[in-house]
Tab-separated table of C-alpha atoms in Angstrom:
chain	number	residue	atom	x	y	z
A	1	MET	CA	97.354	58.746	70.453
A	2	THR	CA	97.493	62.411	71.494
A	3	SER	CA	98.237	64.865	68.726
A	4	GLU	CA	100.555	67.673	69.307
A	5	ALA	CA	97.706	70.032	69.033
A	6	GLN	CA	95.823	68.256	71.615
A	7	ARG	CA	98.822	68.246	73.963
A	8	LEU	CA	99.467	72.003	73.545
A	9	HIS	CA	95.941	73.148	73.309
A	10	GLY	CA	93.424	70.577	74.583
A	11	HIS	CA	93.215	72.459	77.850
A	12	LEU	CA	92.042	75.544	76.056
A	13	ILE	CA	88.748	74.072	74.597
A	14	GLY	CA	85.967	75.895	75.727
A	15	GLN	CA	87.745	78.622	77.468
A	16	GLN	CA	86.362	82.081	76.463
A	17	GLY	CA	88.995	84.054	74.366
A	18	SER	CA	91.215	80.946	74.207
A	19	ARG	CA	92.029	81.581	70.549
A	20	ARG	CA	94.706	84.217	71.692
A	21	SER	CA	96.418	81.521	73.680
A	22	LEU	CA	97.122	79.360	70.806
A	23	ASN	CA	100.748	78.658	70.142
A	24	THR	CA	101.550	79.813	66.600
A	25	PRO	CA	101.659	79.465	63.692
A	26	ALA	CA	98.275	77.647	63.977
A	27	LEU	CA	95.844	76.460	61.426
A	28	VAL	CA	92.376	77.929	62.394
A	29	LEU	CA	88.940	77.082	61.226
A	30	ASP	CA	86.011	79.338	61.876
A	31	LEU	CA	83.124	76.897	62.395
A	32	GLU	CA	80.320	79.315	61.849
A	33	MET	CA	81.838	80.471	58.553
A	34	LEU	CA	82.502	76.913	57.444
A	35	ASP	CA	78.945	75.786	58.344
A	36	ARG	CA	77.527	78.899	56.357
A	37	ASN	CA	79.727	77.987	53.316
A	38	ILE	CA	78.494	74.298	53.480
A	39	ALA	CA	74.801	75.282	53.759
A	40	GLU	CA	75.172	77.842	50.991
A	41	MET	CA	76.629	75.381	48.537
A	42	ALA	CA	73.955	72.800	49.594
A	43	SER	CA	71.216	75.138	49.046
A	44	PHE	CA	72.582	76.210	45.652
A	45	ALA	CA	72.760	72.572	44.516
A	46	LYS	CA	69.329	71.733	45.654
A	47	THR	CA	67.924	74.806	43.922
A	48	HIS	CA	69.491	73.840	40.682
A	49	ASP	CA	68.650	70.125	40.996
A	50	VAL	CA	72.317	68.852	40.923
A	51	LYS	CA	74.065	66.611	43.426
A	52	LEU	CA	77.223	67.444	45.292
A	53	ARG	CA	80.256	65.221	45.741
A	54	PRO	CA	82.750	67.765	47.326
A	55	HIS	CA	86.494	67.282	46.882
A	56	SER	CA	88.118	66.214	50.096
A	57	LYS	CA	91.639	67.097	48.858
A	58	THR	CA	90.648	70.704	50.057
A	59	HIS	CA	90.142	69.593	53.607
A	60	LYS	CA	91.352	66.092	54.197
A	61	SER	CA	88.957	65.990	56.990
A	62	ALA	CA	86.493	63.246	58.046
A	63	ASP	CA	84.845	65.734	60.295
A	64	ILE	CA	84.297	68.156	57.464
A	65	ALA	CA	82.998	65.411	55.133
A	66	ARG	CA	80.457	64.331	57.698
A	67	ARG	CA	79.031	67.896	57.740
A	68	GLN	CA	78.944	68.072	53.944
A	69	ILE	CA	77.152	64.704	53.800
A	70	ALA	CA	74.760	65.660	56.617
A	71	ALA	CA	73.962	68.863	54.368
A	72	GLY	CA	73.038	66.458	51.515
A	73	ALA	CA	76.278	65.566	49.627
A	74	LEU	CA	76.425	62.152	47.976
A	75	GLY	CA	79.812	61.585	49.438
A	76	VAL	CA	83.321	63.042	48.651
A	77	CYS	CA	85.989	62.991	46.135
A	78	CYS	CA	89.456	62.026	46.929
A	79	ALA	CA	92.460	63.003	44.775
A	80	LYS	CA	94.421	59.867	45.772
A	81	LEU	CA	93.978	56.223	46.931
A	82	GLY	CA	95.488	57.187	50.411
A	83	GLU	CA	92.952	59.960	51.097
A	84	ALA	CA	90.121	57.447	50.172
A	85	GLU	CA	91.590	54.765	52.564
A	86	ALA	CA	91.871	57.278	55.439
A	87	LEU	CA	88.351	58.623	54.999
A	88	SER	CA	86.954	55.075	54.584
A	89	GLU	CA	88.535	54.198	57.991
A	90	ALA	CA	86.765	57.157	59.465
A	91	GLY	CA	83.500	55.694	58.276
A	92	ILE	CA	82.936	58.059	55.164
A	93	GLU	CA	81.080	56.455	52.299
A	94	GLY	CA	80.502	57.449	48.756
A	95	LEU	CA	84.065	58.017	47.775
A	96	HIS	CA	85.145	58.662	44.205
A	97	ILE	CA	88.951	58.625	43.448
A	98	THR	CA	89.413	61.192	40.808
A	99	SER	CA	92.854	60.163	39.568
A	100	PRO	CA	93.751	56.820	38.072
A	101	VAL	CA	95.033	53.979	40.160
A	102	VAL	CA	97.408	52.004	38.016
A	103	THR	CA	100.319	50.205	39.726
A	104	PRO	CA	100.010	46.545	40.848
A	105	GLN	CA	100.501	47.519	44.501
A	106	ALA	CA	97.933	50.297	44.395
A	107	ILE	CA	95.429	48.211	42.672
A	108	THR	CA	95.716	45.600	45.248
A	109	ARG	CA	94.873	48.272	47.976
A	110	LEU	CA	91.994	49.584	45.849
A	111	ILE	CA	90.418	46.119	45.732
A	112	ALA	CA	90.820	45.762	49.386
A	113	LEU	CA	89.166	49.187	49.873
A	114	ASN	CA	86.308	48.242	47.382
A	115	ALA	CA	85.470	45.320	49.535
A	116	LYS	CA	84.526	47.543	52.687
A	117	ALA	CA	83.839	51.091	51.226
A	118	LYS	CA	80.197	51.445	50.133
A	119	GLY	CA	79.727	53.311	46.953
A	120	LEU	CA	83.478	53.513	45.892
A	121	MET	CA	84.244	54.668	42.399
A	122	VAL	CA	87.427	55.282	40.561
A	123	VAL	CA	88.361	56.841	37.145
A	124	VAL	CA	90.177	55.181	34.212
A	125	ASP	CA	91.578	56.694	31.311
A	126	HIS	CA	93.494	53.962	29.480
A	127	PRO	CA	92.668	50.392	28.214
A	128	ALA	CA	95.651	48.773	30.023
A	129	ASN	CA	94.252	50.109	33.313
A	130	VAL	CA	90.692	48.967	32.589
A	131	GLU	CA	92.181	45.423	31.940
A	132	ALA	CA	94.290	45.463	35.041
A	133	LEU	CA	91.368	46.657	37.246
A	134	ALA	CA	88.948	44.052	35.783
A	135	ALA	CA	91.491	41.186	36.366
A	136	ALA	CA	91.954	42.196	39.885
A	137	ALA	CA	88.266	42.769	40.654
A	138	ALA	CA	87.286	39.329	38.949
A	139	LYS	CA	90.051	37.549	40.880
A	140	ALA	CA	88.512	38.948	44.127
A	141	GLY	CA	85.013	38.139	43.177
A	142	GLN	CA	84.020	41.853	43.294
A	143	THR	CA	82.424	44.396	41.001
A	144	LEU	CA	84.410	47.676	40.854
A	145	THR	CA	82.487	50.893	39.633
A	146	VAL	CA	84.676	52.894	37.181
A	147	VAL	CA	84.237	56.401	35.575
A	148	VAL	CA	85.679	57.345	32.367
A	149	ASP	CA	87.846	60.434	32.712
A	150	ILE	CA	87.783	62.870	29.827
A	151	ASP	CA	90.621	65.277	29.175
A	152	PRO	CA	89.181	68.846	29.044
A	153	GLY	CA	92.208	70.030	27.185
A	154	ILE	CA	94.965	70.381	29.882
A	155	HIS	CA	96.595	66.966	29.077
A	156	ARG	CA	96.866	65.950	32.851
A	157	THR	CA	94.659	62.878	32.932
A	158	GLY	CA	91.774	61.690	30.683
A	159	VAL	CA	90.978	60.262	27.271
A	160	ALA	CA	92.140	62.599	24.511
A	161	SER	CA	89.244	62.342	22.086
A	162	PRO	CA	85.536	61.642	21.725
A	163	GLU	CA	86.275	58.328	19.987
A	164	ALA	CA	88.604	57.194	22.817
A	165	ALA	CA	85.971	57.921	25.368
A	166	VAL	CA	83.382	55.644	23.504
A	167	GLU	CA	85.945	52.926	22.932
A	168	LEU	CA	87.096	53.015	26.683
A	169	ALA	CA	83.561	52.934	27.709
A	170	GLN	CA	82.687	49.997	25.472
A	171	LEU	CA	85.817	48.122	27.037
A	172	VAL	CA	84.530	48.750	30.552
A	173	ALA	CA	81.073	47.424	29.657
A	174	LYS	CA	82.606	44.119	28.220
A	175	HIS	CA	83.962	43.217	31.698
A	176	LYS	CA	81.525	41.652	34.175
A	177	ALA	CA	83.786	42.667	37.093
A	178	LEU	CA	83.436	46.247	36.118
A	179	LYS	CA	80.487	48.646	36.388
A	180	TYR	CA	80.399	51.652	33.879
A	181	GLY	CA	79.431	54.456	36.246
A	182	GLY	CA	79.657	57.408	33.926
A	183	VAL	CA	82.186	60.118	32.945
A	184	GLN	CA	84.303	62.631	34.712
A	185	PHE	CA	85.086	65.978	33.105
A	186	TYR	CA	87.122	68.457	35.248
A	187	CYS	CA	88.182	71.738	33.848
A	188	GLY	CA	90.840	72.535	36.380
A	189	ARG	CA	92.520	75.386	34.347
A	190	HIS	CA	89.281	77.443	34.321
A	191	GLN	CA	88.372	77.374	38.049
A	192	HIS	CA	90.685	80.418	38.778
A	193	ILE	CA	89.765	82.670	35.917
A	194	VAL	CA	89.099	86.014	37.852
A	195	ASP	CA	86.636	87.562	35.254
A	196	PHE	CA	83.284	85.969	35.316
A	197	LYS	CA	82.402	86.637	31.675
A	198	GLN	CA	85.597	85.138	30.450
A	199	ARG	CA	85.272	82.090	32.624
A	200	LYS	CA	81.645	81.595	31.488
A	201	ALA	CA	82.516	81.844	27.795
A	202	GLU	CA	85.375	79.366	28.044
A	203	ILE	CA	83.327	76.830	30.055
A	204	GLU	CA	80.478	77.084	27.527
A	205	GLU	CA	82.851	76.119	24.871
A	206	ARG	CA	84.191	73.249	26.721
A	207	THR	CA	80.621	72.105	27.768
A	208	ASP	CA	79.780	72.025	24.023
A	209	TYR	CA	82.738	69.662	23.684
A	210	LEU	CA	81.638	67.467	26.524
A	211	LYS	CA	78.010	67.411	25.088
A	212	GLY	CA	79.405	66.009	21.773
A	213	ILE	CA	81.034	63.179	23.733
A	214	LEU	CA	77.882	62.442	25.647
A	215	ALA	CA	75.846	62.236	22.444
A	216	LYS	CA	78.300	59.716	21.022
A	217	LEU	CA	78.189	57.661	24.208
A	218	GLU	CA	74.283	57.603	24.109
A	219	ALA	CA	74.492	56.682	20.477
A	220	ALA	CA	76.546	53.772	21.478
A	221	GLY	CA	74.129	52.535	24.039
A	222	LEU	CA	76.528	53.919	26.988
A	223	LYS	CA	74.534	57.000	28.130
A	224	PRO	CA	76.431	57.723	31.504
A	225	ALA	CA	74.298	57.721	34.612
A	226	ILE	CA	77.005	60.003	36.278
A	227	VAL	CA	78.591	63.121	34.726
A	228	THR	CA	80.755	64.460	37.352
A	229	GLY	CA	83.260	67.367	37.455
A	230	SER	CA	83.034	71.175	37.844
A	231	GLY	CA	84.586	72.896	40.891
A	232	THR	CA	84.232	75.990	43.036
A	233	GLY	CA	85.230	78.414	40.278
A	234	THR	CA	82.691	77.210	37.767
A	235	HIS	CA	79.832	75.677	39.894
A	236	PHE	CA	77.435	78.537	39.180
A	237	ILE	CA	78.006	78.402	35.439
A	238	ASP	CA	78.010	74.660	35.183
A	239	ALA	CA	74.777	74.271	37.296
A	240	LYS	CA	73.155	76.703	34.910
A	241	LEU	CA	74.224	74.624	31.842
A	242	GLY	CA	72.634	71.561	33.297
A	243	VAL	CA	75.046	68.909	31.998
A	244	TYR	CA	76.668	67.708	35.110
A	245	THR	CA	74.733	65.341	37.431
A	246	GLU	CA	77.116	66.145	40.351
A	247	LEU	CA	79.572	69.039	41.213
A	248	GLN	CA	83.148	68.298	42.545
A	249	VAL	CA	83.348	71.517	44.480
A	250	GLY	CA	86.112	71.812	47.069
A	251	SER	CA	87.501	75.168	48.183
A	252	TYR	CA	84.164	76.767	48.857
A	253	VAL	CA	84.348	75.470	52.331
A	254	PHE	CA	87.473	77.561	53.124
A	255	MET	CA	87.921	80.148	50.289
A	256	ASP	CA	91.657	80.864	50.141
A	257	HIS	CA	92.814	84.196	48.718
A	258	ASP	CA	93.278	82.878	45.201
A	259	TYR	CA	89.576	82.018	44.947
A	260	ASN	CA	88.316	84.973	46.924
A	261	VAL	CA	89.371	87.288	44.183
A	262	CYS	CA	87.375	85.404	41.645
A	263	ASP	CA	83.913	86.733	40.679
A	264	LEU	CA	82.249	83.189	41.240
A	265	ARG	CA	78.579	84.178	40.468
A	266	GLY	CA	78.788	87.232	38.343
A	267	ALA	CA	78.077	89.542	41.338
A	268	ASP	CA	81.364	91.120	41.675
A	269	LYS	CA	81.550	90.101	45.366
A	270	PRO	CA	82.619	87.069	47.519
A	271	THR	CA	80.219	84.317	47.583
A	272	PHE	CA	81.686	82.342	50.451
A	273	GLU	CA	83.543	83.353	53.653
A	274	GLN	CA	87.256	82.933	54.398
A	275	ALA	CA	86.871	80.152	57.155
A	276	LEU	CA	90.479	78.829	56.864
A	277	GLN	CA	93.055	81.115	58.661
A	278	ILE	CA	96.596	81.084	59.941
A	279	ASP	CA	97.139	82.703	63.380
A	280	ALA	CA	100.615	84.147	63.721
A	281	ARG	CA	102.401	86.517	66.284
A	282	ALA	CA	104.718	89.258	65.906
A	283	VAL	CA	108.090	87.995	67.258
A	284	SER	CA	110.382	90.922	66.201
A	285	ALA	CA	109.466	94.703	66.119
A	286	ASN	CA	112.738	96.457	65.606
A	287	ALA	CA	112.387	97.946	62.149
A	288	PRO	CA	110.273	101.072	61.767
A	289	GLY	CA	106.774	100.474	59.995
A	290	MET	CA	107.162	96.644	60.117
A	291	VAL	CA	107.150	93.605	62.250
A	292	THR	CA	108.252	89.997	61.687
A	293	VAL	CA	105.606	87.193	62.387
A	294	ASP	CA	106.306	83.516	63.017
A	295	ALA	CA	104.562	82.111	59.826
A	296	GLY	CA	106.744	81.892	57.001
A	297	LEU	CA	107.443	79.555	53.998
A	298	LYS	CA	106.829	76.332	56.111
A	299	ALA	CA	103.496	77.719	57.452
A	300	MET	CA	101.554	77.753	54.085
A	301	ALA	CA	101.668	76.951	50.439
A	302	THR	CA	103.750	79.617	48.748
A	303	GLU	CA	103.198	79.153	45.020
A	304	LYS	CA	100.332	81.860	44.926
A	305	GLY	CA	102.557	84.393	46.764
A	306	PRO	CA	102.566	85.678	50.268
A	307	PRO	CA	99.265	85.746	52.378
A	308	MET	CA	96.802	88.597	52.815
A	309	ILE	CA	96.011	89.785	56.320
A	310	LEU	CA	92.460	89.205	57.621
A	311	LYS	CA	92.839	90.841	60.977
A	312	GLY	CA	95.677	92.277	63.356
A	313	ALA	CA	97.195	94.984	61.113
A	314	VAL	CA	96.011	98.395	59.979
A	315	GLU	CA	94.247	98.362	56.404
A	316	GLY	CA	96.660	98.523	53.512
A	317	SER	CA	99.433	96.466	55.232
A	318	THR	CA	101.232	93.970	53.073
A	319	THR	CA	103.314	90.844	53.700
A	320	ARG	CA	106.629	89.547	52.482
A	321	PHE	CA	108.165	86.101	53.089
A	322	MET	CA	111.338	86.477	55.151
A	323	GLY	CA	112.392	82.835	55.284
A	324	ASP	CA	111.181	79.398	56.372
A	325	GLU	CA	109.827	80.524	59.649
A	326	HIS	CA	109.218	84.331	59.133
A	327	LEU	CA	107.028	86.773	57.422
A	328	ALA	CA	107.213	90.431	57.372
A	329	VAL	CA	104.103	92.577	57.999
A	330	ILE	CA	104.585	96.057	56.556
A	331	ALA	CA	102.308	98.811	57.424
A	332	PRO	CA	101.483	101.633	55.006
A	333	GLU	CA	103.760	104.731	55.191
A	334	GLY	CA	102.862	106.886	58.445
A	335	LYS	CA	100.870	103.933	60.028
A	336	ALA	CA	101.900	101.807	62.902
A	337	ALA	CA	102.725	98.192	62.588
A	338	PRO	CA	101.519	95.642	65.114
A	339	ALA	CA	103.322	95.585	68.340
A	340	LEU	CA	105.641	92.665	69.775
A	341	GLY	CA	103.485	89.860	70.619
A	342	ASP	CA	100.373	90.959	68.926
A	343	GLN	CA	98.176	88.345	67.021
A	344	VAL	CA	98.031	88.674	63.113
A	345	ILE	CA	95.562	86.558	61.372
A	346	LEU	CA	96.431	85.512	57.785
A	347	VAL	CA	94.520	84.075	54.899
A	348	PRO	CA	96.261	81.158	53.141
A	349	PRO	CA	96.937	81.940	49.524
A	350	HIS	CA	96.104	78.288	48.481
A	351	CYS	CA	94.145	76.210	50.904
A	352	ASP	CA	94.587	72.683	49.770
A	353	PRO	CA	98.426	72.353	50.056
A	354	THR	CA	98.416	74.456	53.100
A	355	VAL	CA	96.174	72.086	54.973
A	356	ASN	CA	98.555	69.281	54.160
A	357	LEU	CA	101.158	71.020	56.130
A	358	TYR	CA	99.305	70.718	59.426
A	359	GLU	CA	98.079	67.760	61.479
A	360	SER	CA	95.064	69.504	63.107
A	361	TYR	CA	92.560	72.180	62.785
A	362	HIS	CA	91.965	74.629	65.599
A	363	VAL	CA	88.123	75.095	65.404
A	364	VAL	CA	86.823	78.347	66.843
A	365	LYS	CA	83.784	80.105	67.507
A	366	GLY	CA	84.513	83.696	67.506
A	367	ASP	CA	87.754	83.909	69.855
A	368	THR	CA	86.982	80.717	71.657
A	369	LEU	CA	88.595	77.353	70.777
A	370	VAL	CA	85.851	74.771	70.746
A	371	GLU	CA	87.329	71.726	69.075
A	372	ILE	CA	90.535	70.287	67.542
A	373	TRP	CA	90.075	68.109	64.433
A	374	PRO	CA	92.675	65.980	62.917
A	375	VAL	CA	93.598	66.327	59.288
A	376	THR	CA	92.654	62.826	58.283
A	377	GLY	CA	95.352	60.754	56.634
A	378	ARG	CA	97.929	63.569	56.617
A	379	GLY	CA	100.932	62.151	54.743
A	380	ARG	CA	98.864	59.445	53.030
A	381	SER	CA	98.403	61.120	49.696
A	382	ARG	CA	99.835	58.159	47.654
């Protein structure tokens, strides 16, 4: 089935300068930046003797997952069952579902996926869920690998105490149809702390808490083979602390504005490149010092505010949402705004939910469209 992006832009692939002919708004991925980001994180992991299992919720792309695995990743994480199903259908292995799968209908799908997806894992954080998964796996004659999810203090998912972690791991170990894979500890709140020293101090405190749990598990004869977690915001700190066996880094492949302002490695400069971009066009230019472009509230996630401008407007220009389809680009006083029809390249404020709005990536090298990649399983987030 031909995608809308293929229908509109397939003929532009390989044409020099074809990026400027894209219908807008368009989700654009700079291939060279993407590959440099993937290589940089892979090199970092190898140097620090830690594995990578990047989070696919960032990109929802089998094409990007393949590049990450080719660079050395174990597989990828999936936020939801639907993402794992879609990536498995595309041939991706080593999938870890980072949220509990609990309803009867979802467990049925999980067991069907487990029969064909090599290296599948899923988290658990409640005894009732352990029992349900064990019963379903046993009925199907399967062994399902489960990972005990530990709450780092945000009360989203995960067992709430060290004692509960040990008890749940013991329950998992009792079931022949389940394999105790290890533990998950994801400090989501800490990923976007801008100041490196503050982020480091808070992560060190949470890591001490995790170490205490790991000691209790080992004392109970349940030392986890896998300790998975971390993220783009804390990968540098976590790798140095040496507790995780694998890092669930995600946004490093794209670097939205919210991450780009964070000092990721204590160097006070961006570590990764802003590979994910939104191309827009000036569609109205009647007000002095500003233009309206065709990328509004429907073109990107908005909870982090309006986007930054990467290219196409004078330095110091700002943006303001003007409705569902429109964004104002405002030039500094005394400076010229873009002209009618000019291309303006924006950086998404938050990459993950922005990607979910699009069906395709327009993959470019320089100003040339070189490929169109589908957003794998778009709409299958259940």
